[in-house]
Amino acid sequence: VRRLLSRYPELKEWTFEDFIPEGYGKALETWDELILKYPNKNASAEVPQKIAARLVELGKLYYTIGMPGFASVLFKESLQTWPTPEAHIYLAYYYADVRVNTKWSYYRTRAFRHLQEAEKMVTPGSDLALDLKNLKTWMNYRTRIEALEAAYYNLKNRR
């Protein structure tokens, strides 16, 4: 950073908008004008929620058709836009389905962390809370079975 600033001293006056493409800068200016023109409208507050919901729906679609890697990107993007329990649940599914045996404990902890985050967002006693409890139980059994299978595989290959 020091080398860049000494070589290009005009960078000190730049803002982050100077680094993004021109179309994004215009979009940010238009957004600011709209917010200043219509400050009392609640539609702007609902936009991130709607975007996150659509990203989750699109991620579910890609997950269903067999593209979990791309779906996980959409789920992560929706969590950055507006956290929803559905995105956390589907990311837990994604991490539970990852088949890299060397880092299974890493993915298992990620899956359970997303389940815990989803539990914080869900109201107790709702249908989604019951589904979440069943999913957590299923993942606990699954991790135990896979640990037993790995132990059996290791014992079998020792002989």
Tab-separated table of C-alpha atoms in Angstrom:
chain	number	residue	atom	x	y	z
A	1	VAL	CA	0.000	0.000	0.000
A	2	ARG	CA	2.837	2.357	0.852
A	3	ARG	CA	4.458	1.739	-2.541
A	4	LEU	CA	1.198	2.377	-4.357
A	5	LEU	CA	0.575	5.601	-2.474
A	6	SER	CA	4.098	6.857	-3.075
A	7	ARG	CA	3.850	5.998	-6.763
A	8	TYR	CA	0.298	7.342	-7.210
A	9	PRO	CA	-0.288	10.097	-4.614
A	10	GLU	CA	-3.726	10.962	-6.052
A	11	LEU	CA	-5.057	7.649	-4.654
A	12	LYS	CA	-5.317	9.256	-1.208
A	13	GLU	CA	-8.270	11.367	-2.347
A	14	TRP	CA	-10.137	8.528	-4.061
A	15	THR	CA	-13.222	6.915	-2.537
A	16	PHE	CA	-14.332	3.318	-3.018
A	17	GLU	CA	-16.739	4.497	-5.752
A	18	ASP	CA	-13.766	5.488	-7.886
A	19	PHE	CA	-12.578	1.869	-7.991
A	20	ILE	CA	-15.844	0.240	-9.056
A	21	PRO	CA	-17.048	0.161	-12.677
A	22	GLU	CA	-18.993	3.122	-14.007
A	23	GLY	CA	-22.357	1.335	-14.094
A	24	TYR	CA	-22.115	0.453	-10.383
A	25	GLY	CA	-21.286	4.058	-9.546
A	26	LYS	CA	-24.396	5.251	-11.386
A	27	ALA	CA	-26.497	2.632	-9.615
A	28	LEU	CA	-25.209	3.810	-6.216
A	29	GLU	CA	-25.935	7.439	-7.093
A	30	THR	CA	-29.458	6.539	-8.239
A	31	TRP	CA	-30.022	4.535	-5.045
A	32	ASP	CA	-28.916	7.471	-2.891
A	33	GLU	CA	-31.208	9.837	-4.820
A	34	LEU	CA	-34.168	7.506	-4.308
A	35	ILE	CA	-33.494	7.127	-0.600
A	36	LEU	CA	-33.225	10.895	-0.185
A	37	LYS	CA	-36.323	11.539	-2.312
A	38	TYR	CA	-38.535	8.926	-0.605
A	39	PRO	CA	-37.141	8.502	2.924
A	40	ASN	CA	-40.420	7.484	4.561
A	41	LYS	CA	-41.183	4.560	2.288
A	42	ASN	CA	-40.702	1.115	3.805
A	43	ALA	CA	-40.230	-0.535	0.406
A	44	SER	CA	-36.502	0.075	0.502
A	45	ALA	CA	-36.233	-1.785	3.814
A	46	GLU	CA	-37.988	-4.825	2.342
A	47	VAL	CA	-35.730	-5.070	-0.701
A	48	PRO	CA	-32.859	-7.021	0.964
A	49	GLN	CA	-35.336	-9.516	2.424
A	50	LYS	CA	-36.952	-10.104	-0.968
A	51	ILE	CA	-33.591	-10.434	-2.707
A	52	ALA	CA	-32.409	-12.956	-0.098
A	53	ALA	CA	-35.632	-14.963	-0.443
A	54	ARG	CA	-35.246	-15.126	-4.233
A	55	LEU	CA	-31.592	-16.143	-3.924
A	56	VAL	CA	-32.611	-18.963	-1.571
A	57	GLU	CA	-35.293	-20.119	-4.028
A	58	LEU	CA	-32.784	-20.087	-6.856
A	59	GLY	CA	-30.271	-21.947	-4.673
A	60	LYS	CA	-32.897	-24.597	-3.840
A	61	LEU	CA	-33.544	-25.048	-7.543
A	62	TYR	CA	-29.855	-25.535	-8.332
A	63	TYR	CA	-29.467	-27.867	-5.338
A	64	THR	CA	-32.393	-29.964	-6.558
A	65	ILE	CA	-31.056	-30.294	-10.115
A	66	GLY	CA	-27.687	-31.490	-8.846
A	67	MET	CA	-25.475	-28.413	-8.781
A	68	PRO	CA	-24.775	-28.058	-5.033
A	69	GLY	CA	-21.563	-26.053	-5.490
A	70	PHE	CA	-23.331	-23.280	-7.352
A	71	ALA	CA	-26.284	-23.474	-4.960
A	72	SER	CA	-23.971	-22.963	-1.975
A	73	VAL	CA	-22.690	-19.746	-3.563
A	74	LEU	CA	-26.264	-18.491	-3.861
A	75	PHE	CA	-27.046	-19.460	-0.265
A	76	LYS	CA	-23.952	-17.651	1.006
A	77	GLU	CA	-24.846	-14.605	-1.054
A	78	SER	CA	-28.370	-14.601	0.382
A	79	LEU	CA	-26.953	-14.767	3.912
A	80	GLN	CA	-24.813	-11.729	3.168
A	81	THR	CA	-27.844	-9.868	1.833
A	82	TRP	CA	-30.304	-10.837	4.590
A	83	PRO	CA	-29.895	-13.849	6.921
A	84	THR	CA	-32.745	-16.338	6.683
A	85	PRO	CA	-33.163	-19.707	8.403
A	86	GLU	CA	-33.813	-21.429	5.060
A	87	ALA	CA	-30.405	-20.407	3.718
A	88	HIS	CA	-28.737	-21.705	6.900
A	89	ILE	CA	-30.647	-24.990	6.636
A	90	TYR	CA	-29.713	-25.572	3.014
A	91	LEU	CA	-26.077	-24.680	3.688
A	92	ALA	CA	-26.152	-27.285	6.448
A	93	TYR	CA	-27.449	-29.792	3.887
A	94	TYR	CA	-24.665	-28.760	1.527
A	95	TYR	CA	-21.940	-29.204	4.142
A	96	ALA	CA	-23.446	-32.528	5.215
A	97	ASP	CA	-23.321	-33.793	1.634
A	98	VAL	CA	-19.712	-32.812	0.983
A	99	ARG	CA	-17.773	-35.986	0.287
A	100	VAL	CA	-14.229	-34.939	1.128
A	101	ASN	CA	-13.244	-37.554	3.705
A	102	THR	CA	-10.063	-35.791	4.781
A	103	LYS	CA	-11.861	-32.697	6.058
A	104	TRP	CA	-15.138	-34.240	7.179
A	105	SER	CA	-14.857	-32.826	10.712
A	106	TYR	CA	-14.495	-29.313	9.255
A	107	TYR	CA	-17.635	-29.690	7.131
A	108	ARG	CA	-19.537	-31.332	9.966
A	109	THR	CA	-18.822	-28.408	12.292
A	110	ARG	CA	-19.876	-25.981	9.537
A	111	ALA	CA	-23.146	-27.874	9.085
A	112	PHE	CA	-23.957	-27.828	12.791
A	113	ARG	CA	-22.974	-24.163	13.072
A	114	HIS	CA	-25.493	-23.309	10.352
A	115	LEU	CA	-28.127	-25.361	12.160
A	116	GLN	CA	-27.443	-23.407	15.356
A	117	GLU	CA	-27.736	-20.109	13.483
A	118	ALA	CA	-31.054	-21.258	11.987
A	119	GLU	CA	-32.313	-22.255	15.451
A	120	LYS	CA	-31.659	-18.716	16.695
A	121	MET	CA	-33.846	-17.290	13.918
A	122	VAL	CA	-36.775	-19.683	14.171
A	123	THR	CA	-39.563	-19.151	16.656
A	124	PRO	CA	-39.925	-22.107	19.054
A	125	GLY	CA	-42.913	-24.334	18.413
A	126	SER	CA	-43.249	-23.496	14.722
A	127	ASP	CA	-43.240	-26.064	11.925
A	128	LEU	CA	-39.805	-24.930	10.811
A	129	ALA	CA	-38.482	-25.450	14.360
A	130	LEU	CA	-39.759	-29.043	14.316
A	131	ASP	CA	-38.197	-29.659	10.897
A	132	LEU	CA	-34.962	-28.181	12.158
A	133	LYS	CA	-34.977	-30.469	15.193
A	134	ASN	CA	-35.550	-33.509	12.959
A	135	LEU	CA	-32.773	-32.398	10.639
A	136	LYS	CA	-30.363	-31.989	13.540
A	137	THR	CA	-31.235	-35.468	14.822
A	138	TRP	CA	-30.759	-36.943	11.351
A	139	MET	CA	-27.360	-35.260	10.987
A	140	ASN	CA	-26.272	-36.533	14.413
A	141	TYR	CA	-27.150	-40.104	13.411
A	142	ARG	CA	-25.506	-39.653	10.045
A	143	THR	CA	-22.226	-38.448	11.543
A	144	ARG	CA	-22.223	-41.367	13.985
A	145	ILE	CA	-22.842	-43.886	11.208
A	146	GLU	CA	-20.130	-42.382	9.020
A	147	ALA	CA	-17.686	-42.437	11.937
A	148	LEU	CA	-18.482	-46.130	12.510
A	149	GLU	CA	-18.068	-46.857	8.798
A	150	ALA	CA	-14.703	-45.082	8.768
A	151	ALA	CA	-13.557	-47.035	11.841
A	152	TYR	CA	-14.652	-50.312	10.246
A	153	TYR	CA	-12.886	-49.407	7.009
A	154	ASN	CA	-9.675	-48.628	8.907
A	155	LEU	CA	-9.847	-51.902	10.853
A	156	LYS	CA	-10.584	-53.904	7.724
A	157	ASN	CA	-7.629	-52.418	5.850
A	158	ARG	CA	-5.193	-53.052	8.715
A	159	ARG	CA	-5.343	-56.788	8.309
